[in-house]
Coordinates of C-alpha atoms in Angstrom, one line a residue:
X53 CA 8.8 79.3 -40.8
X54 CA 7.1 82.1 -38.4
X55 CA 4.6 79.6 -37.8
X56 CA 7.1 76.6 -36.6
X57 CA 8.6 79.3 -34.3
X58 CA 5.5 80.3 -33.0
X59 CA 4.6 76.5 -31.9
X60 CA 7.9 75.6 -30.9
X61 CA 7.7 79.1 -28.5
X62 CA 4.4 77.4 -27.1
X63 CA 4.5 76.0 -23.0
X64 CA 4.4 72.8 -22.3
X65 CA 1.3 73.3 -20.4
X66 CA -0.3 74.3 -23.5
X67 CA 0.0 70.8 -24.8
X68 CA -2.4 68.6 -24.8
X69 CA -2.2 66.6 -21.6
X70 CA -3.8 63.0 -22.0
X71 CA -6.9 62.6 -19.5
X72 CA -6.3 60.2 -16.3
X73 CA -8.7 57.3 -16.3
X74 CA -11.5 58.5 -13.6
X75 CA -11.0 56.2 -10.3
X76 CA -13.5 53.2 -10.0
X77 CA -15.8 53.2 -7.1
X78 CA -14.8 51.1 -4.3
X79 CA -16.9 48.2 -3.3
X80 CA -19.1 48.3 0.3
X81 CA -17.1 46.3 2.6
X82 CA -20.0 43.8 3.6
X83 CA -20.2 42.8 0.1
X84 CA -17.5 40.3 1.0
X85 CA -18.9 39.1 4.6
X86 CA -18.6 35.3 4.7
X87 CA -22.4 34.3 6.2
X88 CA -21.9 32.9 9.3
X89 CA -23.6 29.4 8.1
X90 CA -20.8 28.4 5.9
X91 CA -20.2 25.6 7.7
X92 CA -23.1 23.8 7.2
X93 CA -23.4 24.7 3.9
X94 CA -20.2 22.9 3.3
X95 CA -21.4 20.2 5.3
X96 CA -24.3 19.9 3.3
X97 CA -22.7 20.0 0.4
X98 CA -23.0 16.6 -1.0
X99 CA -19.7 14.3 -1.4
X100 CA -21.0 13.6 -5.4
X101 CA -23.4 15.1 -7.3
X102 CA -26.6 13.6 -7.8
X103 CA -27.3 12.5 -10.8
X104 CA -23.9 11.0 -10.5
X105 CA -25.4 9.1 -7.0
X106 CA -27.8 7.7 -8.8
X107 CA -26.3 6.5 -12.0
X108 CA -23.6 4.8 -9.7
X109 CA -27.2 3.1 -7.7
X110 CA -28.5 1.6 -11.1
X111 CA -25.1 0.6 -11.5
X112 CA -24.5 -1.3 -8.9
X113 CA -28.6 -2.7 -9.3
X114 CA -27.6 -4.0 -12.6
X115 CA -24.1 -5.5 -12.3
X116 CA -25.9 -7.5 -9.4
X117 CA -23.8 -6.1 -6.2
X118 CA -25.3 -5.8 -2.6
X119 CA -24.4 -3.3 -1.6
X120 CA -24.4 -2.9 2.6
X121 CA -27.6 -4.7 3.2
X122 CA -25.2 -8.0 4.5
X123 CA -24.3 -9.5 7.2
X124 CA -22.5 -12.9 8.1
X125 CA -23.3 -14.8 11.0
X126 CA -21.8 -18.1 13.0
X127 CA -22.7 -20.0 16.0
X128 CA -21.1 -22.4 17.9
X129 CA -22.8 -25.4 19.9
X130 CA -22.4 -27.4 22.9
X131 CA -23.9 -31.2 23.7
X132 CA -26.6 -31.9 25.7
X133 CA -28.6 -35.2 26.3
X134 CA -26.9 -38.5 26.6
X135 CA -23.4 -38.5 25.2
X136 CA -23.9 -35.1 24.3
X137 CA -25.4 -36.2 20.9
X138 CA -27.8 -33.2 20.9
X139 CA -26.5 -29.8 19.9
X140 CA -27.7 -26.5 21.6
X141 CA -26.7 -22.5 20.9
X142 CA -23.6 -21.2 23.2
X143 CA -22.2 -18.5 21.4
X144 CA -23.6 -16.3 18.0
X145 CA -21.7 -13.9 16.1
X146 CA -22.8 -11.5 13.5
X147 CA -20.8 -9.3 11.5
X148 CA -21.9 -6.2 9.5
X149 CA -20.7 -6.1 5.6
X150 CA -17.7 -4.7 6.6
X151 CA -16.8 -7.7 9.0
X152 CA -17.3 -5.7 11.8
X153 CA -19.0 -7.0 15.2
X154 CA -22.2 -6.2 16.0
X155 CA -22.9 -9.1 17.9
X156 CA -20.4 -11.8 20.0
X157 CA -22.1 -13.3 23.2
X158 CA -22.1 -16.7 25.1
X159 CA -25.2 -18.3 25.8
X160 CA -26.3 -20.3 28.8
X161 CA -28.2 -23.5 26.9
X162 CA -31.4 -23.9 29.4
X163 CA -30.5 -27.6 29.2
X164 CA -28.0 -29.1 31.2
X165 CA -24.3 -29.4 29.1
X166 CA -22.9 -33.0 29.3
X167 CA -20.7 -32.3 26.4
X168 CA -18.4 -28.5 25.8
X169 CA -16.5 -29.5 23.2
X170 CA -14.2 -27.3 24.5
X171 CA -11.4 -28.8 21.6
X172 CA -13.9 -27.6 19.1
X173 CA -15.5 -24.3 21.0
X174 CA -12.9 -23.2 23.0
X175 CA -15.9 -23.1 25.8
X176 CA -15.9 -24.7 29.5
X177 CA -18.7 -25.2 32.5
X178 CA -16.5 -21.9 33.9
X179 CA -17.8 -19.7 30.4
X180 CA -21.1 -19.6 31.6
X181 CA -20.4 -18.4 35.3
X182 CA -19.7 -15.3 33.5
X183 CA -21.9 -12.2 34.1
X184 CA -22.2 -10.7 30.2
X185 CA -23.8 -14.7 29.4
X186 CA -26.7 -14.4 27.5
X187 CA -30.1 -16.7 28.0
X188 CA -31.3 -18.7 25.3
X189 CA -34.5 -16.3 24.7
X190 CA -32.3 -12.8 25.1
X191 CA -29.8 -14.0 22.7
X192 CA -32.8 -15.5 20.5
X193 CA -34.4 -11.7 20.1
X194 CA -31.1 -9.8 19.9
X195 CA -30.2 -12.0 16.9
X196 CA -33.8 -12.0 14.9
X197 CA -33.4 -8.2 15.2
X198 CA -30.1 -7.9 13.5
X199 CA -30.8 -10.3 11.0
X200 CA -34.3 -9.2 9.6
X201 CA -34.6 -7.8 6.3
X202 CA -30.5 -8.7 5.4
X203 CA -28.8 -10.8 3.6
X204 CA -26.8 -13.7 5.2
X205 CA -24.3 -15.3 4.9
X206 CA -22.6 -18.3 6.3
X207 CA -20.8 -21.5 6.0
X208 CA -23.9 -24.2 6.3
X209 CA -25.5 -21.7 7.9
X210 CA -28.8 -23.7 8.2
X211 CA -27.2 -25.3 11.2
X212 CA -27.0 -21.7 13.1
X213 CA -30.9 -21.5 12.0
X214 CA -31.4 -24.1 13.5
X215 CA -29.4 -23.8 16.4
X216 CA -31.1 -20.4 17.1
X217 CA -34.7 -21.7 16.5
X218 CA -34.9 -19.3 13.9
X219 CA -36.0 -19.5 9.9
X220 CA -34.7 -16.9 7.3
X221 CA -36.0 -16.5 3.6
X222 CA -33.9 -18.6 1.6
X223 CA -33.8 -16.0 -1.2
X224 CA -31.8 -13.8 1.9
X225 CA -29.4 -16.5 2.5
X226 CA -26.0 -17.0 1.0
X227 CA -24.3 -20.3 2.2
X228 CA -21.0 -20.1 0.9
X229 CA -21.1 -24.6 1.6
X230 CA -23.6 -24.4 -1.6
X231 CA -22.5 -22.1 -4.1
X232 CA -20.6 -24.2 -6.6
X233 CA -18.7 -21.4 -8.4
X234 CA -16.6 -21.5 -4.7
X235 CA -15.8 -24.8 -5.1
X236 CA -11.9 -25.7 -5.8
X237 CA -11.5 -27.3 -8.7
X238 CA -11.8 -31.1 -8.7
X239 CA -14.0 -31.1 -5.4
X240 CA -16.8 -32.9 -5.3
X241 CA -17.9 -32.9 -1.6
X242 CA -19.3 -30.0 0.2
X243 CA -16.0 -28.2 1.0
X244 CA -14.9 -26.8 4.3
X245 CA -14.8 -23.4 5.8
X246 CA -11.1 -24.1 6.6
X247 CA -10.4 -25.5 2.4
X248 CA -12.1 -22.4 1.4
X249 CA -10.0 -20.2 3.1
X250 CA -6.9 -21.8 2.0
X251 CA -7.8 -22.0 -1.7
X252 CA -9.4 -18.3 -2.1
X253 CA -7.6 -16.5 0.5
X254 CA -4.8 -18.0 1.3
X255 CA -5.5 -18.2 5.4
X256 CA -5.1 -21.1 7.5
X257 CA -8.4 -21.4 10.3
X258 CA -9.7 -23.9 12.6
X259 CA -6.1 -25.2 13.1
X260 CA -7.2 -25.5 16.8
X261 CA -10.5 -24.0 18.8
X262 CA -12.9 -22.3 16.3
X263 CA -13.9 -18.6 16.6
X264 CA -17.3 -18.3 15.7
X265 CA -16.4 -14.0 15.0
X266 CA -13.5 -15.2 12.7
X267 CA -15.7 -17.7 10.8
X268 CA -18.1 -15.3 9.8
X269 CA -15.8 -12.7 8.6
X270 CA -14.3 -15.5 6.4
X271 CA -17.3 -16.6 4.8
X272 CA -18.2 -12.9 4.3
X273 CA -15.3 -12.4 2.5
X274 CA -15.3 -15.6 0.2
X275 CA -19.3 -14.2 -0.2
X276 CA -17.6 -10.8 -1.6
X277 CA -15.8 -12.8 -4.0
X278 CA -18.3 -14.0 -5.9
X279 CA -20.9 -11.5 -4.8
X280 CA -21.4 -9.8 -8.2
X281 CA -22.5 -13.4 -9.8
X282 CA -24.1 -14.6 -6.8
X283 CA -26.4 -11.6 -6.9
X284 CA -26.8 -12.0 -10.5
X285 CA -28.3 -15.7 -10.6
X286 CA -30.4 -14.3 -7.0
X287 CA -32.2 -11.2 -8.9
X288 CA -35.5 -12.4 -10.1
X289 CA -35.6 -14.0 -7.0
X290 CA -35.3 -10.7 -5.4
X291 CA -36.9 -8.7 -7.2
X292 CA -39.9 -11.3 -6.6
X293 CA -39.3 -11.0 -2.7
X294 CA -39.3 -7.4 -2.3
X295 CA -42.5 -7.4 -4.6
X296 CA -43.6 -9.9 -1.6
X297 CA -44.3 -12.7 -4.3
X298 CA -42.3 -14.9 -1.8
X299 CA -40.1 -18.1 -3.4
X300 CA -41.4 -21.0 -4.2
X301 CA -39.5 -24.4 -3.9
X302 CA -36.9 -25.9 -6.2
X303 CA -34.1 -23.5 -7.5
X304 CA -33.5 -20.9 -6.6
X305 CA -32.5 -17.7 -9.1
X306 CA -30.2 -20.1 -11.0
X307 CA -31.0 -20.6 -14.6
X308 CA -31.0 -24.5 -14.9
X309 CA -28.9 -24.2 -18.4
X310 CA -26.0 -22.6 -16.3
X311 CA -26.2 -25.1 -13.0
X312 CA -23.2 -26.4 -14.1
X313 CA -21.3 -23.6 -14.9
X314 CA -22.5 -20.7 -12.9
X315 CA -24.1 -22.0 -9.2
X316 CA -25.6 -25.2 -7.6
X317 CA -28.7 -26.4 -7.6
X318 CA -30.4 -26.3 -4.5
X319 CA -33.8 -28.1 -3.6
X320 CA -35.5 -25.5 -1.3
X321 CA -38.4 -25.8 1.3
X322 CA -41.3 -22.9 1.0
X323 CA -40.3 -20.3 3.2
X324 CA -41.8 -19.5 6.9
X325 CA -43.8 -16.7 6.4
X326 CA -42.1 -14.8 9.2
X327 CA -38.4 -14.3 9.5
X328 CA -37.9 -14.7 13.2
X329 CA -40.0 -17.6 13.7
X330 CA -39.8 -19.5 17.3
X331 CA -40.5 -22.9 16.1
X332 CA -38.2 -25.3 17.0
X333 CA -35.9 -27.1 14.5
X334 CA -33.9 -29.0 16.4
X335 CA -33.1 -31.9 13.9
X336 CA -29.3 -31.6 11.5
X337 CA -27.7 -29.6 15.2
X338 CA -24.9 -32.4 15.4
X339 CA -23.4 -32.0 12.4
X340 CA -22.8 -28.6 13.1
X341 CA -20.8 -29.5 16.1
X342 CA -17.8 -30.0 14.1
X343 CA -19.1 -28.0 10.8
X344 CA -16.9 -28.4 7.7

């Protein structure tokens, strides 16, 4: 008992008070700075990670895609000669693969026009008073530059070759008038721009004047419809151009057990060995004056 009394007599401030925590050291202040460059290292941070990037590349190199090395181009033609009978360049668009313009000019035929077919071309002897009128040469160069190296398409785009006086490899060219897998069902003629339109993307065109920039975008986009198995059956060929083995003539990248199924046969020429070649080709221009 005395010794109960005796600790119940003891202070509080003889108890045993329980230690604070010590206080942590504050952090220097610059420690937390923001370096001045952190907007280009965000900018410079890439959108997707690499390895990523290039598993979506072999990707899109194996499902047979092409990516944005494309572009679509369409001319339109006037008459020269007696009756007009021979066809000549006056206007060329091209459109990048996203249909957009990179190039739409006019151009003044060095021959003298005896027919516009202005029902056809929308153009008159007043188009070509205009200042922004190409010449035949200017329009010529402007044209080889944006089309070397890319893929083409068109809708019998030889005749625009030909109209330009220019030659393309034919394992770059995608003429959405051969490529049987576009082909309505039940048709056995080489189809026209205008059926093509209607059947795949339900658009009526060429109900009056044609628009050479409209044309292209249309075949560019009946080109993405198919692109995956048009680039598919084109591969080897590819792959053989960019080696620089060149194509030789018959088929082209289409397996002959699937011609009926998967693409048309097409009998092709041995390429030019230059992609902008001058030489003329002036024969097959009239039937592009009122191409299907």
């Amino acid at each position: 008992k005395k010794d109960a009394k005796a600790r119940q007599r003891q202070t509080p401030a003889a108890k045993s008070i329980p230690q604070a925590a010590p206080k942590k050291a504050l952090e220097p202040g610059h420690k937390f700075f923001v370096s001045n460059n952190w907007k280009s290292l965000l900018e410079r941070k890439p959108d997707i990670a690499p390895k990523a990037r290039e598993a979506s590349k072999a990707s899109a190199e194996q499902d047979g895609s092409a990516a944005s090395n494309v572009v679509a181009l369409d001319c339109e033609m006037v008459g020269v000669g007696e009756g007009g009978e021979r066809s000549v360049l006056a206007r060329v668009s091209i459109v990048d693969s996203e249909g957009k313009v990179l190039m739409d000019r006019f151009v003044r035929p060095k021959e003298f026009v005896t027919d516009f077919r202005t029902h056809i071309t929308g153009i008159t002897s007043a188009t070509f008073k205009r200042q922004d009128v190409l010449s035949e040469d200017v329009a010529r160069q402007m044209a080889a530059k944006l089309l070397d190296g890319k893929i083409v398409v068109g809708h019998s785009v030889q005749f625009d070759f030909q109209a330009l006086l220019l030659s393309h490899p034919h394992v770059l060219i995608r003429d959405t008038a051969l490529f049987k897998p576009l082909r309505p069902p039940g048709t056995k003629r080489t189809p026209a721009l205008r059926k093509l339109a209607e059947h795949w993307l339900q658009e009526s065109i060429q109900g009056g004047e044609h628009d050479s920039v409209q044309d292209a975008q249309i075949a560019l986009r009946l080109y993405r419809l198919k692109s995956k198995l048009w680039e598919k059956q084109m591969r080897s060929a590819m792959q053989s151009h960019s080696r620089g083995g060149g194509v030789a003539s018959g088929t082209v990248g289409v397996d002959p057990e699937e011609d009926d199924e998967e693409g048309e046969r097409v009998e092709r020429k041995r390429p030019l060995p230059k992609t902008a070649s001058m030489k003329p080709e002036s024969a097959g221009l009239d039937e592009k004056a009122d191409k299907p």
